[in-house]
Short mmCIF file of C-alpha atoms in Angstrom, two decimals:
data_model
loop_
_atom_site.label_atom_id
_atom_site.label_comp_id
_atom_site.label_asym_id
_atom_site.label_seq_id
_atom_site.Cartn_x
_atom_site.Cartn_y
_atom_site.Cartn_z
CA UNK U 28 -0.23 9.76 -6.91
CA UNK U 29 -3.94 10.44 -6.52
CA UNK U 30 -6.33 8.89 -4.07
CA UNK U 31 -10.04 9.00 -3.40
CA UNK U 32 -11.32 10.58 -0.21
CA UNK U 33 -12.82 7.15 0.41
CA UNK U 34 -9.83 4.73 0.70
CA UNK U 35 -12.08 1.78 -0.15
CA UNK U 36 -12.40 3.16 -3.67
CA UNK U 37 -8.68 3.67 -4.30
CA UNK U 38 -8.09 0.56 -6.41
CA UNK U 39 -10.93 1.38 -8.81
CA UNK U 40 -9.27 4.55 -10.10
CA UNK U 41 -6.50 4.81 -12.70
CA UNK U 42 -3.78 7.43 -12.08
CA UNK U 43 -4.76 11.12 -12.45
CA UNK U 44 -8.52 10.42 -12.33
CA UNK U 45 -10.26 13.61 -11.24
CA UNK U 46 -13.38 12.03 -9.74
CA UNK U 47 -13.65 8.57 -8.22
CA UNK U 48 -15.26 6.28 -10.77
CA UNK U 49 -16.98 4.30 -8.02
CA UNK U 50 -18.34 6.92 -5.62
CA UNK U 51 -17.95 10.21 -7.50
CA UNK U 52 -16.07 11.92 -4.67
CA UNK U 53 -13.25 14.38 -5.16
CA UNK U 54 -9.67 13.23 -5.38
CA UNK U 55 -6.62 14.44 -3.56
CA UNK U 56 -3.24 14.80 -5.23
CA UNK U 57 -0.53 13.65 -2.81
CA UNK U 58 3.04 14.91 -3.29
CA UNK U 59 5.95 13.14 -1.59
CA UNK U 60 8.21 15.85 -0.18
CA UNK U 61 10.74 13.41 1.28
CA UNK U 62 11.46 12.04 4.75
CA UNK U 63 7.98 10.58 4.90
CA UNK U 64 6.34 14.01 4.64
CA UNK U 65 3.49 14.51 2.19
CA UNK U 66 1.56 17.45 0.77
CA UNK U 67 -2.15 16.88 0.10
CA UNK U 68 -3.69 18.91 -2.72
CA UNK U 69 -7.49 19.06 -2.97
CA UNK U 70 -9.21 19.22 -6.35
CA UNK U 71 -11.25 22.42 -6.62
CA UNK U 72 -13.85 22.25 -9.42
CA UNK U 73 -14.06 25.19 -11.75
CA UNK U 74 -17.02 27.54 -11.54
CA UNK U 75 -18.37 31.06 -11.36
CA UNK U 76 -18.88 33.18 -8.25
CA UNK U 77 -19.32 36.78 -7.15
CA UNK U 78 -16.07 38.06 -5.66
CA UNK U 79 -16.05 40.81 -3.05
CA UNK U 80 -18.66 42.25 -0.69
CA UNK U 81 -22.27 42.91 -1.67
CA UNK U 82 -23.71 46.33 -0.93
CA UNK U 83 -25.65 45.05 2.11
CA UNK U 84 -22.74 43.34 3.88
CA UNK U 85 -22.00 44.86 7.28
CA UNK U 86 -18.44 46.11 7.76
CA UNK U 87 -17.89 46.13 4.00
CA UNK U 88 -14.76 48.03 2.97
CA UNK U 89 -14.34 49.96 -0.26
CA UNK U 90 -11.34 47.83 -1.20
CA UNK U 91 -13.72 44.83 -1.33
CA UNK U 92 -15.71 46.44 -4.15
CA UNK U 93 -17.07 46.43 -6.73
CA UNK U 94 -18.42 42.92 -6.33
CA UNK U 95 -17.86 41.23 -9.67
CA UNK U 96 -18.35 37.89 -11.38
CA UNK U 97 -15.30 35.64 -11.81
CA UNK U 98 -15.15 32.35 -13.72
CA UNK U 99 -12.29 30.00 -12.83
CA UNK U 100 -10.98 26.76 -14.35
CA UNK U 101 -10.41 23.85 -11.93
CA UNK U 102 -7.24 23.74 -9.86
CA UNK U 103 -5.64 21.97 -6.91
CA UNK U 104 -5.15 23.77 -3.59
CA UNK U 105 -3.26 22.53 -0.56
CA UNK U 106 -5.61 21.01 1.97
CA UNK U 107 -4.00 22.97 4.79
CA UNK U 108 -1.74 25.98 5.09
CA UNK U 109 1.85 24.82 4.52
CA UNK U 110 3.02 23.28 7.78
CA UNK U 111 6.32 23.70 9.54
CA UNK U 112 7.48 20.17 8.73
CA UNK U 113 6.62 20.67 5.05
CA UNK U 114 8.50 23.95 4.99
CA UNK U 115 11.47 22.45 6.83
CA UNK U 116 11.88 19.56 4.41
CA UNK U 117 11.67 21.84 1.36
CA UNK U 118 13.61 24.86 2.65
CA UNK U 119 15.91 23.34 5.29
CA UNK U 120 14.80 25.89 7.88
CA UNK U 121 11.84 26.80 10.05
CA UNK U 122 11.39 30.50 10.88
CA UNK U 123 8.19 30.01 12.90
CA UNK U 124 7.65 31.58 16.30
CA UNK U 125 4.96 29.14 17.49
CA UNK U 126 6.74 25.82 17.02
CA UNK U 127 5.02 22.56 16.11
CA UNK U 128 5.50 20.34 13.09
CA UNK U 129 1.78 20.35 12.26
CA UNK U 130 1.26 24.03 12.92
CA UNK U 131 1.28 26.38 9.93
CA UNK U 132 4.65 27.83 9.09
CA UNK U 133 4.60 31.56 9.87
CA UNK U 134 7.01 34.43 10.03
CA UNK U 135 7.49 34.00 6.27
CA UNK U 136 7.60 36.77 3.69
CA UNK U 137 6.01 36.70 0.25
CA UNK U 138 9.50 36.10 -1.17
CA UNK U 139 9.88 33.07 1.14
CA UNK U 140 6.57 31.67 -0.05
CA UNK U 141 7.55 32.16 -3.68
CA UNK U 142 10.86 30.36 -3.09
CA UNK U 143 8.98 27.44 -1.53
CA UNK U 144 6.78 27.23 -4.64
CA UNK U 145 9.86 27.27 -6.88
CA UNK U 146 11.52 24.49 -4.89
CA UNK U 147 8.33 22.43 -4.93
CA UNK U 148 7.97 22.90 -8.69
CA UNK U 149 11.55 21.77 -9.24
CA UNK U 150 11.10 18.71 -7.04
CA UNK U 151 7.81 17.56 -8.56
CA UNK U 152 8.21 18.69 -12.16
CA UNK U 153 4.83 20.46 -11.90
CA UNK U 154 3.95 24.14 -11.70
CA UNK U 155 3.19 25.27 -8.16
CA UNK U 156 2.40 28.84 -7.17
CA UNK U 157 0.64 30.95 -4.61
CA UNK U 158 -3.10 31.19 -5.26
CA UNK U 159 -4.49 34.14 -7.10
CA UNK U 160 -6.71 36.29 -4.90
CA UNK U 161 -9.80 35.10 -6.79
CA UNK U 162 -8.77 31.44 -6.45
CA UNK U 163 -8.34 32.02 -2.74
CA UNK U 164 -11.77 33.63 -2.23
CA UNK U 165 -13.55 31.12 -4.46
CA UNK U 166 -11.97 28.19 -2.59
CA UNK U 167 -12.63 29.83 0.77
CA UNK U 168 -16.31 30.47 0.10
CA UNK U 169 -16.81 26.96 -1.33
CA UNK U 170 -20.20 27.93 -2.70
CA UNK U 171 -21.49 29.90 0.29
CA UNK U 172 -22.77 33.44 0.04
CA UNK U 173 -22.56 34.16 3.79
CA UNK U 174 -20.01 36.56 5.28
CA UNK U 175 -17.82 34.28 7.39
CA UNK U 176 -17.47 31.04 9.35
CA UNK U 177 -17.61 30.54 13.13
CA UNK U 178 -15.10 27.69 13.09
CA UNK U 179 -11.81 29.59 13.04
CA UNK U 180 -8.80 30.34 15.23
CA UNK U 181 -9.05 34.09 15.78
CA UNK U 182 -9.38 36.60 18.59
CA UNK U 183 -12.80 35.49 19.77
CA UNK U 184 -13.16 38.21 22.41
CA UNK U 185 -14.91 40.50 19.93
CA UNK U 186 -18.13 38.99 18.52
CA UNK U 187 -19.85 40.64 15.58
CA UNK U 188 -23.11 40.38 13.68
CA UNK U 189 -22.04 37.04 12.19
CA UNK U 190 -19.89 35.28 14.78
CA UNK U 191 -20.48 34.86 18.56
CA UNK U 192 -17.86 35.31 21.27
CA UNK U 193 -15.46 32.37 21.57
CA UNK U 194 -12.04 31.38 22.88
CA UNK U 195 -8.95 33.49 22.10
CA UNK U 196 -6.04 31.03 21.91
CA UNK U 197 -3.33 33.69 21.46
CA UNK U 198 -1.27 31.52 19.09
CA UNK U 199 -1.54 29.27 16.05
CA UNK U 200 -3.11 25.82 16.26
CA UNK U 201 -2.32 22.59 14.43
CA UNK U 202 -3.75 22.67 10.92
CA UNK U 203 -7.01 20.77 10.65
CA UNK U 204 -8.10 21.55 14.22
CA UNK U 205 -11.42 22.91 12.93
CA UNK U 206 -13.94 21.47 10.48
CA UNK U 207 -13.23 21.84 6.74
CA UNK U 208 -15.34 23.80 4.29
CA UNK U 209 -17.44 22.17 1.58
CA UNK U 210 -14.42 21.78 -0.71
CA UNK U 211 -12.52 19.91 2.00
CA UNK U 212 -10.10 22.75 2.78
CA UNK U 213 -9.06 23.54 6.34
CA UNK U 214 -8.13 26.83 8.05
CA UNK U 215 -9.14 29.11 5.21
CA UNK U 216 -10.13 31.64 7.87
CA UNK U 217 -8.01 32.43 10.93
CA UNK U 218 -4.81 30.74 12.12
CA UNK U 219 -2.52 32.64 9.69
CA UNK U 220 -3.00 35.25 7.01
CA UNK U 221 -2.19 33.66 3.64
CA UNK U 222 -0.09 35.29 0.95
CA UNK U 223 -1.58 35.48 -2.55
CA UNK U 224 0.17 36.01 -5.87
CA UNK U 225 -1.51 39.33 -6.62
CA UNK U 226 -0.16 42.83 -6.36
CA UNK U 227 -2.28 44.92 -3.98
CA UNK U 228 -4.88 47.22 -5.55
CA UNK U 229 -7.16 49.56 -3.64
CA UNK U 230 -10.33 48.14 -5.24
CA UNK U 231 -11.46 45.69 -7.93
CA UNK U 232 -11.82 48.17 -10.78
CA UNK U 233 -10.10 46.44 -13.70
CA UNK U 234 -9.52 43.15 -11.85
CA UNK U 235 -9.21 39.93 -13.88
CA UNK U 236 -12.41 37.90 -14.22
CA UNK U 237 -10.80 34.61 -15.31
CA UNK U 238 -9.23 33.50 -12.02
CA UNK U 239 -5.74 34.73 -12.88
CA UNK U 240 -3.56 36.79 -10.53
CA UNK U 241 -3.60 40.57 -10.96
CA UNK U 242 0.06 41.40 -11.49
CA UNK U 243 -0.16 44.58 -13.53
CA UNK U 244 -0.38 48.18 -12.29
CA UNK U 245 -0.08 48.84 -8.57
CA UNK U 246 3.02 48.72 -6.39
CA UNK U 247 4.95 45.47 -6.98
CA UNK U 248 6.43 45.70 -3.48
CA UNK U 249 3.03 44.98 -1.88
CA UNK U 250 1.12 41.72 -2.19
CA UNK U 251 -2.30 40.54 -1.05
CA UNK U 252 -3.00 38.66 2.19
CA UNK U 253 -6.24 36.80 2.89
CA UNK U 254 -8.07 34.98 5.67
CA UNK U 255 -7.24 36.74 8.92
CA UNK U 256 -5.26 35.07 11.69
CA UNK U 257 -5.15 33.94 15.31
CA UNK U 258 -4.41 37.52 16.37
CA UNK U 259 -7.25 39.27 14.52
CA UNK U 260 -10.92 39.65 15.40
CA UNK U 261 -13.67 37.85 13.51
CA UNK U 262 -14.39 40.78 11.19
CA UNK U 263 -10.91 40.33 9.72
CA UNK U 264 -11.68 36.69 8.93
CA UNK U 265 -14.59 37.42 6.59
CA UNK U 266 -14.44 35.71 3.18
CA UNK U 267 -14.18 39.07 1.40
CA UNK U 268 -11.71 40.73 3.78
CA UNK U 269 -8.51 41.88 2.09
CA UNK U 270 -5.17 43.00 3.46
CA UNK U 271 -1.62 43.40 2.18
CA UNK U 272 1.96 43.86 3.25
CA UNK U 273 5.42 44.35 1.79
CA UNK U 274 6.96 41.40 -0.01
CA UNK U 275 9.91 41.18 2.39
CA UNK U 276 7.91 41.55 5.61
CA UNK U 277 7.85 38.74 8.20
CA UNK U 278 5.32 38.22 10.99
CA UNK U 279 4.00 35.38 13.15
CA UNK U 280 0.53 36.01 11.71
CA UNK U 281 1.55 35.29 8.09
CA UNK U 282 1.72 31.97 6.28
CA UNK U 283 0.58 30.59 2.93
CA UNK U 284 -0.81 27.69 0.94
CA UNK U 285 -0.16 26.64 -2.65
CA UNK U 286 -2.06 25.79 -5.83
CA UNK U 287 -1.31 23.83 -8.98
CA UNK U 288 -2.95 23.33 -12.34
CA UNK U 289 -5.17 20.40 -13.20
CA UNK U 290 -3.51 18.31 -15.88
CA UNK U 291 -5.62 18.01 -19.03
CA UNK U 292 -3.58 15.19 -20.52
#
C-alpha cells in the first residue's frame, strides 16, 4: 500500500498515488515482509544532477572524476539501510556483529544483498535491486551541492574542512538515529557502507548518464560501496566518496539498501 507522510491525508489518496492530492507531500510505499515487519520505500523524484567531485573540492580523488551530468527517472529507495529484523524475516538468518533488530544488517556480501533483492522481488511481485551508483549519489545529495553532512555515525575523532570533531561510537546505531536528508532518507552517510549494483571502475570515463548501473567492462568480482561507515573518518562519508570490495567479502562495516521502479500504470 502507499501512504502520505501526513497520516491525516491518507484517506484522500487512491492506491499508487505518487503525490498526496491534499497536501502535495511525497508518498511512501510500504511493503509487508511478514511477522509484522514492514519495509518503507521513499519516492525519489526524477531529476538531473552533477555526479562526482568538482575540481575545487578538497580531498577529491581521481576516481570521483570527471564530474558529469546524470539524468534519472523517478524511483523508490528504502528509507533506511536494510535492518536486521528485515533481513532476518526475508533470509532466515542474521549475520550481523553488532546485534539489534533496528540496527542495519552488516557483515553481508554483495551476493547476500543480491539474494535479498531476489527474495523480496519474489515475495512482492515487483522488481527490487541494489541502487545504481548514480541513484545512490543523487538520493544521498538530495539537491545539495555541498561535500558532506555533519549528522552521521562515523569516526568523529578526525574533523576536516567540512565537519567538526564529534563522538566516535565505535559501532553501528539504530537506523533513523540522525536527521533525514531533504528526500526523507536516513543514514545515507556513515553507519554502514552500502553496496551498489555497479561494477567498480577507476573513474567515470564512459559512465552511464541515464541513472542505470554500470555493469560493462571492469572486473565483475568487484562492486561499488558508498556512504562510509561507523568506522571511517568524515572524509570517507562525503557524498562523492567511492569505494569497492569483492562480491563475496563480508565485514561489519558493510550493509545495503534497495530500490524499485515507479509504476507507470
